[in-house]
Short mmCIF file of C-alpha atoms in Angstrom, two decimals:
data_model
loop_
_atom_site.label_atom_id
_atom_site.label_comp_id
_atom_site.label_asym_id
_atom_site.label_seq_id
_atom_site.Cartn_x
_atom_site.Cartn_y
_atom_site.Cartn_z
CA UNK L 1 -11.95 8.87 11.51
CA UNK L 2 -8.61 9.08 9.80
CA UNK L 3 -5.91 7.29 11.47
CA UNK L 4 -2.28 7.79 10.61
CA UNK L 5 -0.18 4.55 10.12
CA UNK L 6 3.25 6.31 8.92
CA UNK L 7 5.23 9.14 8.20
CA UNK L 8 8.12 9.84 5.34
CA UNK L 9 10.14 13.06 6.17
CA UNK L 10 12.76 15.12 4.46
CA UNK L 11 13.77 18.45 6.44
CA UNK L 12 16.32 21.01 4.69
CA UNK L 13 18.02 22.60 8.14
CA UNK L 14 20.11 25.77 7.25
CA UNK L 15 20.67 29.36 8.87
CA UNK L 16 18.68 30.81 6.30
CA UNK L 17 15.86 28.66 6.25
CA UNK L 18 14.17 25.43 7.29
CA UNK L 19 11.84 23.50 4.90
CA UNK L 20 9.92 20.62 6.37
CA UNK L 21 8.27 17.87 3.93
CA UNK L 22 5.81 15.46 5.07
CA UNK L 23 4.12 12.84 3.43
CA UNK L 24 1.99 9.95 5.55
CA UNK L 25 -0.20 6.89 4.97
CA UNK L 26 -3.82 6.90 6.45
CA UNK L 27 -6.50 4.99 6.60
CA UNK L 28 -10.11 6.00 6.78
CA UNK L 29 -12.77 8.55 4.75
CA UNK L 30 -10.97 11.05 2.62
CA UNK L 31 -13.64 13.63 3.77
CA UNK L 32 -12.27 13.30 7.21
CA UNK L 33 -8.70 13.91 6.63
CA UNK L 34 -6.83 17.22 8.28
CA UNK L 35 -3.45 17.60 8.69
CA UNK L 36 -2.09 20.46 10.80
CA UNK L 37 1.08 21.33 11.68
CA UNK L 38 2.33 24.14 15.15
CA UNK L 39 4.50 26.67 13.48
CA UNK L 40 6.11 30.01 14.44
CA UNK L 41 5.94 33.36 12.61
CA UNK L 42 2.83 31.83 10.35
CA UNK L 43 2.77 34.85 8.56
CA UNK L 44 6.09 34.37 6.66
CA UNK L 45 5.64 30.58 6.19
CA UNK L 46 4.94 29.44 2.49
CA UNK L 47 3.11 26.25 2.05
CA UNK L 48 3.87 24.36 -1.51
CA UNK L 49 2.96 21.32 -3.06
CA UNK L 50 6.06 19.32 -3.54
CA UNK L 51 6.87 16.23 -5.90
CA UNK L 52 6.38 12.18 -5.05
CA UNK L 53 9.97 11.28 -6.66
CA UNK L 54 11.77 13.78 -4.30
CA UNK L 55 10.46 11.93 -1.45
CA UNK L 56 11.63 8.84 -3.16
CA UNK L 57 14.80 10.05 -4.46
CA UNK L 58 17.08 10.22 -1.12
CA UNK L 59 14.61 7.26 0.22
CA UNK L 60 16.30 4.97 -2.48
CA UNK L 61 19.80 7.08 -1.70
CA UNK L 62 20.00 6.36 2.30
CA UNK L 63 18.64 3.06 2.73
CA UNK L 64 20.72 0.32 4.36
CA UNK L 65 22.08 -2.51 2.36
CA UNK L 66 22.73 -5.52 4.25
CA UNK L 67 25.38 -7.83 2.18
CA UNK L 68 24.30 -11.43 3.02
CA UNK L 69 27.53 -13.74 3.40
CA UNK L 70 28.77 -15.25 0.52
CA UNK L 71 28.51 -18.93 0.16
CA UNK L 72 31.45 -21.23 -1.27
CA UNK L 73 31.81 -21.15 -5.15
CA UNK L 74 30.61 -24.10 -5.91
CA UNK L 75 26.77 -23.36 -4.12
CA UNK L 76 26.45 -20.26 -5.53
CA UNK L 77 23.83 -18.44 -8.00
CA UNK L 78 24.35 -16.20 -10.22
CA UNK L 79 23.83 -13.64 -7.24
CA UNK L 80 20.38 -11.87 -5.95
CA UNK L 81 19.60 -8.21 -5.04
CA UNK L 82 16.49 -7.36 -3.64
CA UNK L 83 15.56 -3.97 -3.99
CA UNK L 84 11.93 -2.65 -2.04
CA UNK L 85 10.98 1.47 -2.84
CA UNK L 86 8.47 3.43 -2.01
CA UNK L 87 7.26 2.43 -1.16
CA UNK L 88 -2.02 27.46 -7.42
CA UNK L 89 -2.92 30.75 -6.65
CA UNK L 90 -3.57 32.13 -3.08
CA UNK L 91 -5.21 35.10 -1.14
CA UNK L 92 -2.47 37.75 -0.05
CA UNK L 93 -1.45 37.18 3.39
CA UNK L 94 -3.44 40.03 4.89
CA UNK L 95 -4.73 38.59 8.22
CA UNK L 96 -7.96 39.15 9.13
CA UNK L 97 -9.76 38.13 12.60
CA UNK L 98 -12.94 35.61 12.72
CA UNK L 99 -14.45 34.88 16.20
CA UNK L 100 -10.82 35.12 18.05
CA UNK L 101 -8.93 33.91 15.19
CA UNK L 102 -6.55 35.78 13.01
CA UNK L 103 -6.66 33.65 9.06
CA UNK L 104 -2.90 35.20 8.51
CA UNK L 105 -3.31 33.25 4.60
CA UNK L 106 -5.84 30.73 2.50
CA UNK L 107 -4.73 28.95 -0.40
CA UNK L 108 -4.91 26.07 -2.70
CA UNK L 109 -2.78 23.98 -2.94
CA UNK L 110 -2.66 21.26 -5.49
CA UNK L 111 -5.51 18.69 -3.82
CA UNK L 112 -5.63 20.40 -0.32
CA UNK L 113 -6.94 23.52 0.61
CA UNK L 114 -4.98 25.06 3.15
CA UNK L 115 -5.08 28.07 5.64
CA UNK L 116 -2.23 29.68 8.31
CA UNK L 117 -4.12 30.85 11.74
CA UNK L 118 -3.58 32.11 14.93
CA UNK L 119 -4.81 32.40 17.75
CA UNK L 120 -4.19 33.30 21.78
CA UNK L 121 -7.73 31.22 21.88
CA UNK L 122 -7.46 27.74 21.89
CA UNK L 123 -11.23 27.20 22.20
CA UNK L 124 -12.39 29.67 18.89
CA UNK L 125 -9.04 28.03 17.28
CA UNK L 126 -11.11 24.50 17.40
CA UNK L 127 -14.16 26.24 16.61
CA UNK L 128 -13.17 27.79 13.67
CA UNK L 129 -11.02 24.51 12.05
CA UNK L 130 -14.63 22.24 12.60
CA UNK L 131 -17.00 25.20 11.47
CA UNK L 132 -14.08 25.44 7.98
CA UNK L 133 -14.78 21.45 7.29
CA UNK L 134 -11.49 20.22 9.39
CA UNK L 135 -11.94 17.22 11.47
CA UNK L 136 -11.09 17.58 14.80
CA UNK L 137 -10.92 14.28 16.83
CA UNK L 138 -11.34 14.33 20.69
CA UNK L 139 -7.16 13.58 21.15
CA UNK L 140 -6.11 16.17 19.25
CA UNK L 141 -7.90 19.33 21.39
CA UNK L 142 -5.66 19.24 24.32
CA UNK L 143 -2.60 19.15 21.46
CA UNK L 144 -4.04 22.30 20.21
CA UNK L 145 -4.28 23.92 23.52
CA UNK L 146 -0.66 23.37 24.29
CA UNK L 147 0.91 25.01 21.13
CA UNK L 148 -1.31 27.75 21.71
CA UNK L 149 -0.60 28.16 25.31
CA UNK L 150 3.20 27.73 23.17
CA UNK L 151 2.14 30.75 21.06
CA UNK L 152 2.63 29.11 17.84
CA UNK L 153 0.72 29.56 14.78
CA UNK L 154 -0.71 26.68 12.94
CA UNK L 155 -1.46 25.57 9.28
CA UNK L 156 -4.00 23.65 8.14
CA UNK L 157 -4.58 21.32 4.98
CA UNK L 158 -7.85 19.12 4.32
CA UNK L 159 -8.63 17.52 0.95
CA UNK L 160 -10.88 19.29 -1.15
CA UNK L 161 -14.09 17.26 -2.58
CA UNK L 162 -13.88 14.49 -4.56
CA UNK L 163 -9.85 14.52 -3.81
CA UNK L 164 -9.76 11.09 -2.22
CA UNK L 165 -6.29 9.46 -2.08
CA UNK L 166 -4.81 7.40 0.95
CA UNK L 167 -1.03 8.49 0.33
CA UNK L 168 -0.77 12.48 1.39
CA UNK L 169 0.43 13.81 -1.91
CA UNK L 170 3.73 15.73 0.03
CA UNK L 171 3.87 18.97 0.31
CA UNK L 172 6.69 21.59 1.96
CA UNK L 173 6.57 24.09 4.76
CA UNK L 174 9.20 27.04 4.32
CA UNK L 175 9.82 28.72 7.66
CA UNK L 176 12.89 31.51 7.51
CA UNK L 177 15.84 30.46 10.31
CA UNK L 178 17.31 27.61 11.79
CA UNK L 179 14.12 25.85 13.01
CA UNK L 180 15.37 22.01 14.26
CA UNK L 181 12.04 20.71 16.15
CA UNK L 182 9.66 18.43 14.85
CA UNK L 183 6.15 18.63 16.48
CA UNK L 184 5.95 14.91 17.59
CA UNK L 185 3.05 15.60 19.69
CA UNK L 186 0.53 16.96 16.94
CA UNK L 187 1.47 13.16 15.31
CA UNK L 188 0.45 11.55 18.34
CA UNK L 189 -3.05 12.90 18.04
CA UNK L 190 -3.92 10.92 14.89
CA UNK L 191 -2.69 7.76 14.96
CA UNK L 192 -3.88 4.66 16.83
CA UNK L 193 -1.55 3.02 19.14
CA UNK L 194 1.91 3.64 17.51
CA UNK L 195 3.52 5.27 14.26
CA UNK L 196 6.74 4.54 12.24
CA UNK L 197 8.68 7.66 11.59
CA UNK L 198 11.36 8.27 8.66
CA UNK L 199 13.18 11.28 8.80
CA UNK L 200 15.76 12.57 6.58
CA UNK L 201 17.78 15.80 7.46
CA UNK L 202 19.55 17.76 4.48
CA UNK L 203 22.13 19.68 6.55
CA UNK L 204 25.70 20.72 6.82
CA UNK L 205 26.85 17.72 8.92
CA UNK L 206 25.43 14.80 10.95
CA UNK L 207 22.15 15.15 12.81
CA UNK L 208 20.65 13.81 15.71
CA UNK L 209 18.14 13.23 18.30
CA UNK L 210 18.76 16.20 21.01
CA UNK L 211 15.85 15.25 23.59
CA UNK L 212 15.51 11.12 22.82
CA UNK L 213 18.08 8.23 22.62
CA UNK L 214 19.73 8.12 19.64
CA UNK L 215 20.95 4.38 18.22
CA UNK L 216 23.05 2.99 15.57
CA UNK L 217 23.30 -0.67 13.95
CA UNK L 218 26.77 -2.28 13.95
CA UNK L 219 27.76 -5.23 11.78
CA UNK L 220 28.37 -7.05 15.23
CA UNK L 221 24.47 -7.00 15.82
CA UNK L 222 23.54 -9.03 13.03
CA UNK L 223 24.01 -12.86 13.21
CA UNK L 224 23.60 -14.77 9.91
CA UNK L 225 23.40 -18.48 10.15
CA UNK L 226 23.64 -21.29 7.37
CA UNK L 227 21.72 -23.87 9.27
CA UNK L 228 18.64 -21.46 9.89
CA UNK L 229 19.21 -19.12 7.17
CA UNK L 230 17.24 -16.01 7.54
CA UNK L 231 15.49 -12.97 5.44
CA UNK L 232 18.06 -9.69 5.76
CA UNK L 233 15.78 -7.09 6.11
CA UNK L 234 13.71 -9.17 8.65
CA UNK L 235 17.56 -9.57 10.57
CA UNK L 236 17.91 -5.92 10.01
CA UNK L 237 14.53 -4.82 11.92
CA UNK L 238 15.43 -7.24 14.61
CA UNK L 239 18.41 -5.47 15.23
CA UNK L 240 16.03 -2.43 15.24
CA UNK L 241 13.80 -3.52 17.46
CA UNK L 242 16.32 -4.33 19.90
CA UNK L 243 17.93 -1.25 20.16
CA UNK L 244 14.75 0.52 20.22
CA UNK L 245 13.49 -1.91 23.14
CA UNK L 246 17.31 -1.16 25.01
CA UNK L 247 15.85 2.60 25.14
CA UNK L 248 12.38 2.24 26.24
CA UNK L 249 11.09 2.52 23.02
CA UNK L 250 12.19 5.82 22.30
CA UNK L 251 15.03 5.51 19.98
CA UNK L 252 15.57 7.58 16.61
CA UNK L 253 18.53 5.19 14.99
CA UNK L 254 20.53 6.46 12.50
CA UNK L 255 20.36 4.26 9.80
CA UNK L 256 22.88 5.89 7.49
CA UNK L 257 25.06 9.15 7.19
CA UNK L 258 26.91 10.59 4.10
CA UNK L 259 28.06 13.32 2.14
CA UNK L 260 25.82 13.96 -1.00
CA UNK L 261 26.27 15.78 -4.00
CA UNK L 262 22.88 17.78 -5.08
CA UNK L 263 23.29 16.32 -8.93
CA UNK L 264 23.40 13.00 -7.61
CA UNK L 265 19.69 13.38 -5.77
CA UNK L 266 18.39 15.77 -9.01
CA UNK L 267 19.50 12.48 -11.27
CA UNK L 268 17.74 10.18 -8.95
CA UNK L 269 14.64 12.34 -8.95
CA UNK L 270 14.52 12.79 -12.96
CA UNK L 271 15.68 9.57 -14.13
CA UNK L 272 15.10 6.99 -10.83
CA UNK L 273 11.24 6.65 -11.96
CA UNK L 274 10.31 2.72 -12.76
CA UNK L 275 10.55 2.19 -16.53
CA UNK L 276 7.55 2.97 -18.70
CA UNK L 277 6.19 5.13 -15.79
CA UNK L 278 5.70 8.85 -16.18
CA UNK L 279 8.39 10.61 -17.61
CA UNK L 280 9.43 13.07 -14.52
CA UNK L 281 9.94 16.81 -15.74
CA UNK L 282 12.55 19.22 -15.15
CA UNK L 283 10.25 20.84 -12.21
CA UNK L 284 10.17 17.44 -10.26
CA UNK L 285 14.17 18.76 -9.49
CA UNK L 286 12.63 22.13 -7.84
CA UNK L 287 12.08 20.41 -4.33
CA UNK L 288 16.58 19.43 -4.75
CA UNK L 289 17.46 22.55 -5.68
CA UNK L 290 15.02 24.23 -2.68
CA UNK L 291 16.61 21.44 -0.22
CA UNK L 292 19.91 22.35 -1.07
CA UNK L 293 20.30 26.13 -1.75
CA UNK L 294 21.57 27.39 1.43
CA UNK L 295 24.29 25.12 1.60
CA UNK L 296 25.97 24.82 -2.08
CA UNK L 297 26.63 21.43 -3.83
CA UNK L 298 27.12 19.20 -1.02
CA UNK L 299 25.50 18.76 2.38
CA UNK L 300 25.35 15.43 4.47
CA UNK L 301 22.03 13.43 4.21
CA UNK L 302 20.97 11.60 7.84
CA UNK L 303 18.52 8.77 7.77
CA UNK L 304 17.08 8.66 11.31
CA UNK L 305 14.07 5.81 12.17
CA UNK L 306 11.92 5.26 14.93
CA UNK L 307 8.60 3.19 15.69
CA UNK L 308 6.51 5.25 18.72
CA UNK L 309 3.90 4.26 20.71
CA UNK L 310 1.76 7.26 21.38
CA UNK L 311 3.18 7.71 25.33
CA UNK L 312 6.60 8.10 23.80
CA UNK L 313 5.26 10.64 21.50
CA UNK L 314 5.13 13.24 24.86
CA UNK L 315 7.56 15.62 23.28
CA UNK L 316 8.71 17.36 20.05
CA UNK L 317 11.85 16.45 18.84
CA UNK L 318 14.71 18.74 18.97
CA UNK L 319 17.68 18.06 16.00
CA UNK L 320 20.82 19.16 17.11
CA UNK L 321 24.63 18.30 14.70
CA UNK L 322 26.10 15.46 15.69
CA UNK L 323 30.17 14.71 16.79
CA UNK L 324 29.67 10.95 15.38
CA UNK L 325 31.15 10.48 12.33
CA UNK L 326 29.37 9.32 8.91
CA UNK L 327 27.16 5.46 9.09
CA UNK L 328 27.62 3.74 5.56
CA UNK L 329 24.29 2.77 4.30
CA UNK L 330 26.29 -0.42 3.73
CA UNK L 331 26.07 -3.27 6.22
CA UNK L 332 27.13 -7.09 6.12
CA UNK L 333 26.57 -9.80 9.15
CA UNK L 334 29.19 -9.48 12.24
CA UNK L 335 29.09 -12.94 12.82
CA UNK L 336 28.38 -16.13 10.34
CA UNK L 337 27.93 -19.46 11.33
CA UNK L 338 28.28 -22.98 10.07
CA UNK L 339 29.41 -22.18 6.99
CA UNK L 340 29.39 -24.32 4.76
CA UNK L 341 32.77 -25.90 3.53
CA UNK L 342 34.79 -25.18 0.43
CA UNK L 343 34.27 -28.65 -2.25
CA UNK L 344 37.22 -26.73 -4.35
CA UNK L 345 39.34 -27.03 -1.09
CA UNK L 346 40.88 -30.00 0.29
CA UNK L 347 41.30 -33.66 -1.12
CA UNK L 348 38.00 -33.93 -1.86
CA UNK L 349 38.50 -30.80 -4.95
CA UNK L 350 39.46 -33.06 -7.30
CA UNK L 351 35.80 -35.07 -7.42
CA UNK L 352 34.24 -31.88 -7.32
CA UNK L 353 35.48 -31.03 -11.04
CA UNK L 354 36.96 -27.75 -9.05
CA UNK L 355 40.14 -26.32 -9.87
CA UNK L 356 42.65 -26.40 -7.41
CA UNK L 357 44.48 -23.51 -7.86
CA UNK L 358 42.25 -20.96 -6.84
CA UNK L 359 38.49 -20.09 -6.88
CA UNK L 360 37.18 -16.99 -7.55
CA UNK L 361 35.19 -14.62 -5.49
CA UNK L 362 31.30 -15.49 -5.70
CA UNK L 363 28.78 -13.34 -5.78
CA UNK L 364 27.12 -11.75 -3.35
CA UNK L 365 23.45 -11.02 -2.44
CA UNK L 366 22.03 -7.58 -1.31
CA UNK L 367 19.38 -6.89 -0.36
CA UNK L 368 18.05 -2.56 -0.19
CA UNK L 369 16.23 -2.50 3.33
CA UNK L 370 13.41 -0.45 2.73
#
């Protein structure tokens, strides 16, 4: 059985439309994965397949940097950065009714084949999904009966044979409208005891957790020290894990915040590949242009993290704008200690071959927190 292990998000949040994309890490047989997802109006949803690099692209563009201090001149490299990334044709959507359940549309879609059902049935609803080839674990049956008790529609995707991959190629869900909520309850029902969750939200202004506690990393929650120098990123989920402790494990922590133009996620998306990879196309920009068509050449980018256990996943979450004002993706340590002294300052500069009028600013060492 497949189990779930983590989630990358994007969702596009606008007045005339809402596009969702999901891409997740599983482990287990390809032949049992399904992936379903509660919608509303199912019948004027469009389900596309959608490009690796644009899940990348504002990945790269919204991840924390954490500036580690700089040491005196004379103990310095020539400077470090770190830098950790990523990590068809259809059947007209004529419903028809089988055993209690309306197939609103079946399609292919680029590995997955994919169908958009409803039902007032949440018992011919599971019937039909394990009778099509979908795996339906025990867990996720009483999910099902509460979106349908919900009245929602659902789509479907399972790989089709010989289609095996362990990295969900992403694809998008277009739904017409506003539609903020993210159905953290249909994740619960495939992963094993807890999930990490990154969510991005293309909008006009700051988003946030409406229905959980929302967090935020300040500089003055990082602590570097000389004498027991440590790894940024591991300081950096630390700091994390704390604040997500400090709300019973619930958090979603903004981990950055920021105006973006559209060209400067299209560029990343061409021309942000690794060298000598694939040469990206001009279609890998259709999922930027999509993102950010109902709300012109600039919209603020979120980055919003949280690691739930599968009690805390009791709930879907509800976006709502945010007052707060924009989180740099740029960090650097509150509070340094034992640092160590200057050799080109003092008496002691002159037996250090330093110059004594002045040294100039070292370098300092990044590191992208991925």
């Amino acid at each position: 059985i497949q189990t779930v292990t983590d989630h990358r998000m994007v969702i596009s949040l606008s007045a005339e439309q809402s596009v969702l994309w999901d891409q997740f890490r599983y482990s287990g047989r390809p032949e049992d994965f399904s992936w379903i997802l509660p919608i509303r109006d199912g019948n004027q949803v469009r389900i596309e397949l959608a490009e690796n690099q644009f899940l990348s692209a504002p990945d790269n563009l919204t991840a924390p940097i954490l500036n580690t201090p700089p040491r005196p001149p004379s103990f310095c490299s020539d400077g470090f950065r770190f830098a950790s990334s990523d990590s068809a044709g259809g059947t007209a959507p004529n419903a028809f009714t089988d055993a209690g359940v309306s197939v609103l549309r079946e399609e292919t879609v680029g590995p997955y084949a994919t169908v958009t059902l409803r039902s007032t049935d949440p018992m011919a609803l599971r019937d039909w999904l394990r009778n099509n080839g979908y795996v339906i674990p025990a867990p996720v049956g009483p999910v099902i009966d509460y979106y349908v008790q919900q009245r929602m529609d659902f789509v479907a995707l399972r790989l089709r044979p010989n289609q095996g991959i362990d990295r969900m190629q992403p694809v998008r869900v277009i739904t017409p409208g506003m539609n903020p909520t993210l159905p953290l309850r249909m994740i619960s029902a495939g992963i094993a005891d807890k999930v990490g969750l990154l969510l991005m939200v293309i909008a006009s202004s700051r988003y946030e957790a409406q229905n959980f506690p929302n967090g935020e990393i300040s500089n003055q929650n990082l602590t570097f020290d000389f004498d027991n120098p440590t790894v940024p990123a591991d300081d950096f989920r630390a700091a994390f894990d704390r604040i997500n402790r400090a709300n019973g494990n619930r958090a979603w922590v903004t981990e950055s915040s920021a105006r973006m133009n559209r060209f400067t996620l299209e560029n990343q998306v061409l021309f942000g590949s690794t060298p000598g990879g694939p040469r990206p196309t001009p279609a890998n920009a259709d999922d930027v242009r999509l993102a950010f068509a109902p709300l012109g050449e600039t919209a603020t980018v979120t980055r919003l993290r949280a690691d739930l256990g599968v009690s805390n996943l009791d709930r879907d979450l509800i976006l709502a704008a945010s007052m707060r004002p924009d989180r740099d993706r740029n960090y650097a340590y509150g509070t340094v200690r034992n640092t160590p002294p200057d050799p080109c300052v003092g008496p002691i500069a002159e037996y250090q071959g330093c110059s004594t009028s002045g040294t100039s600013s070292s370098p300092v060492g990044a590191l992208l927190v991925a």
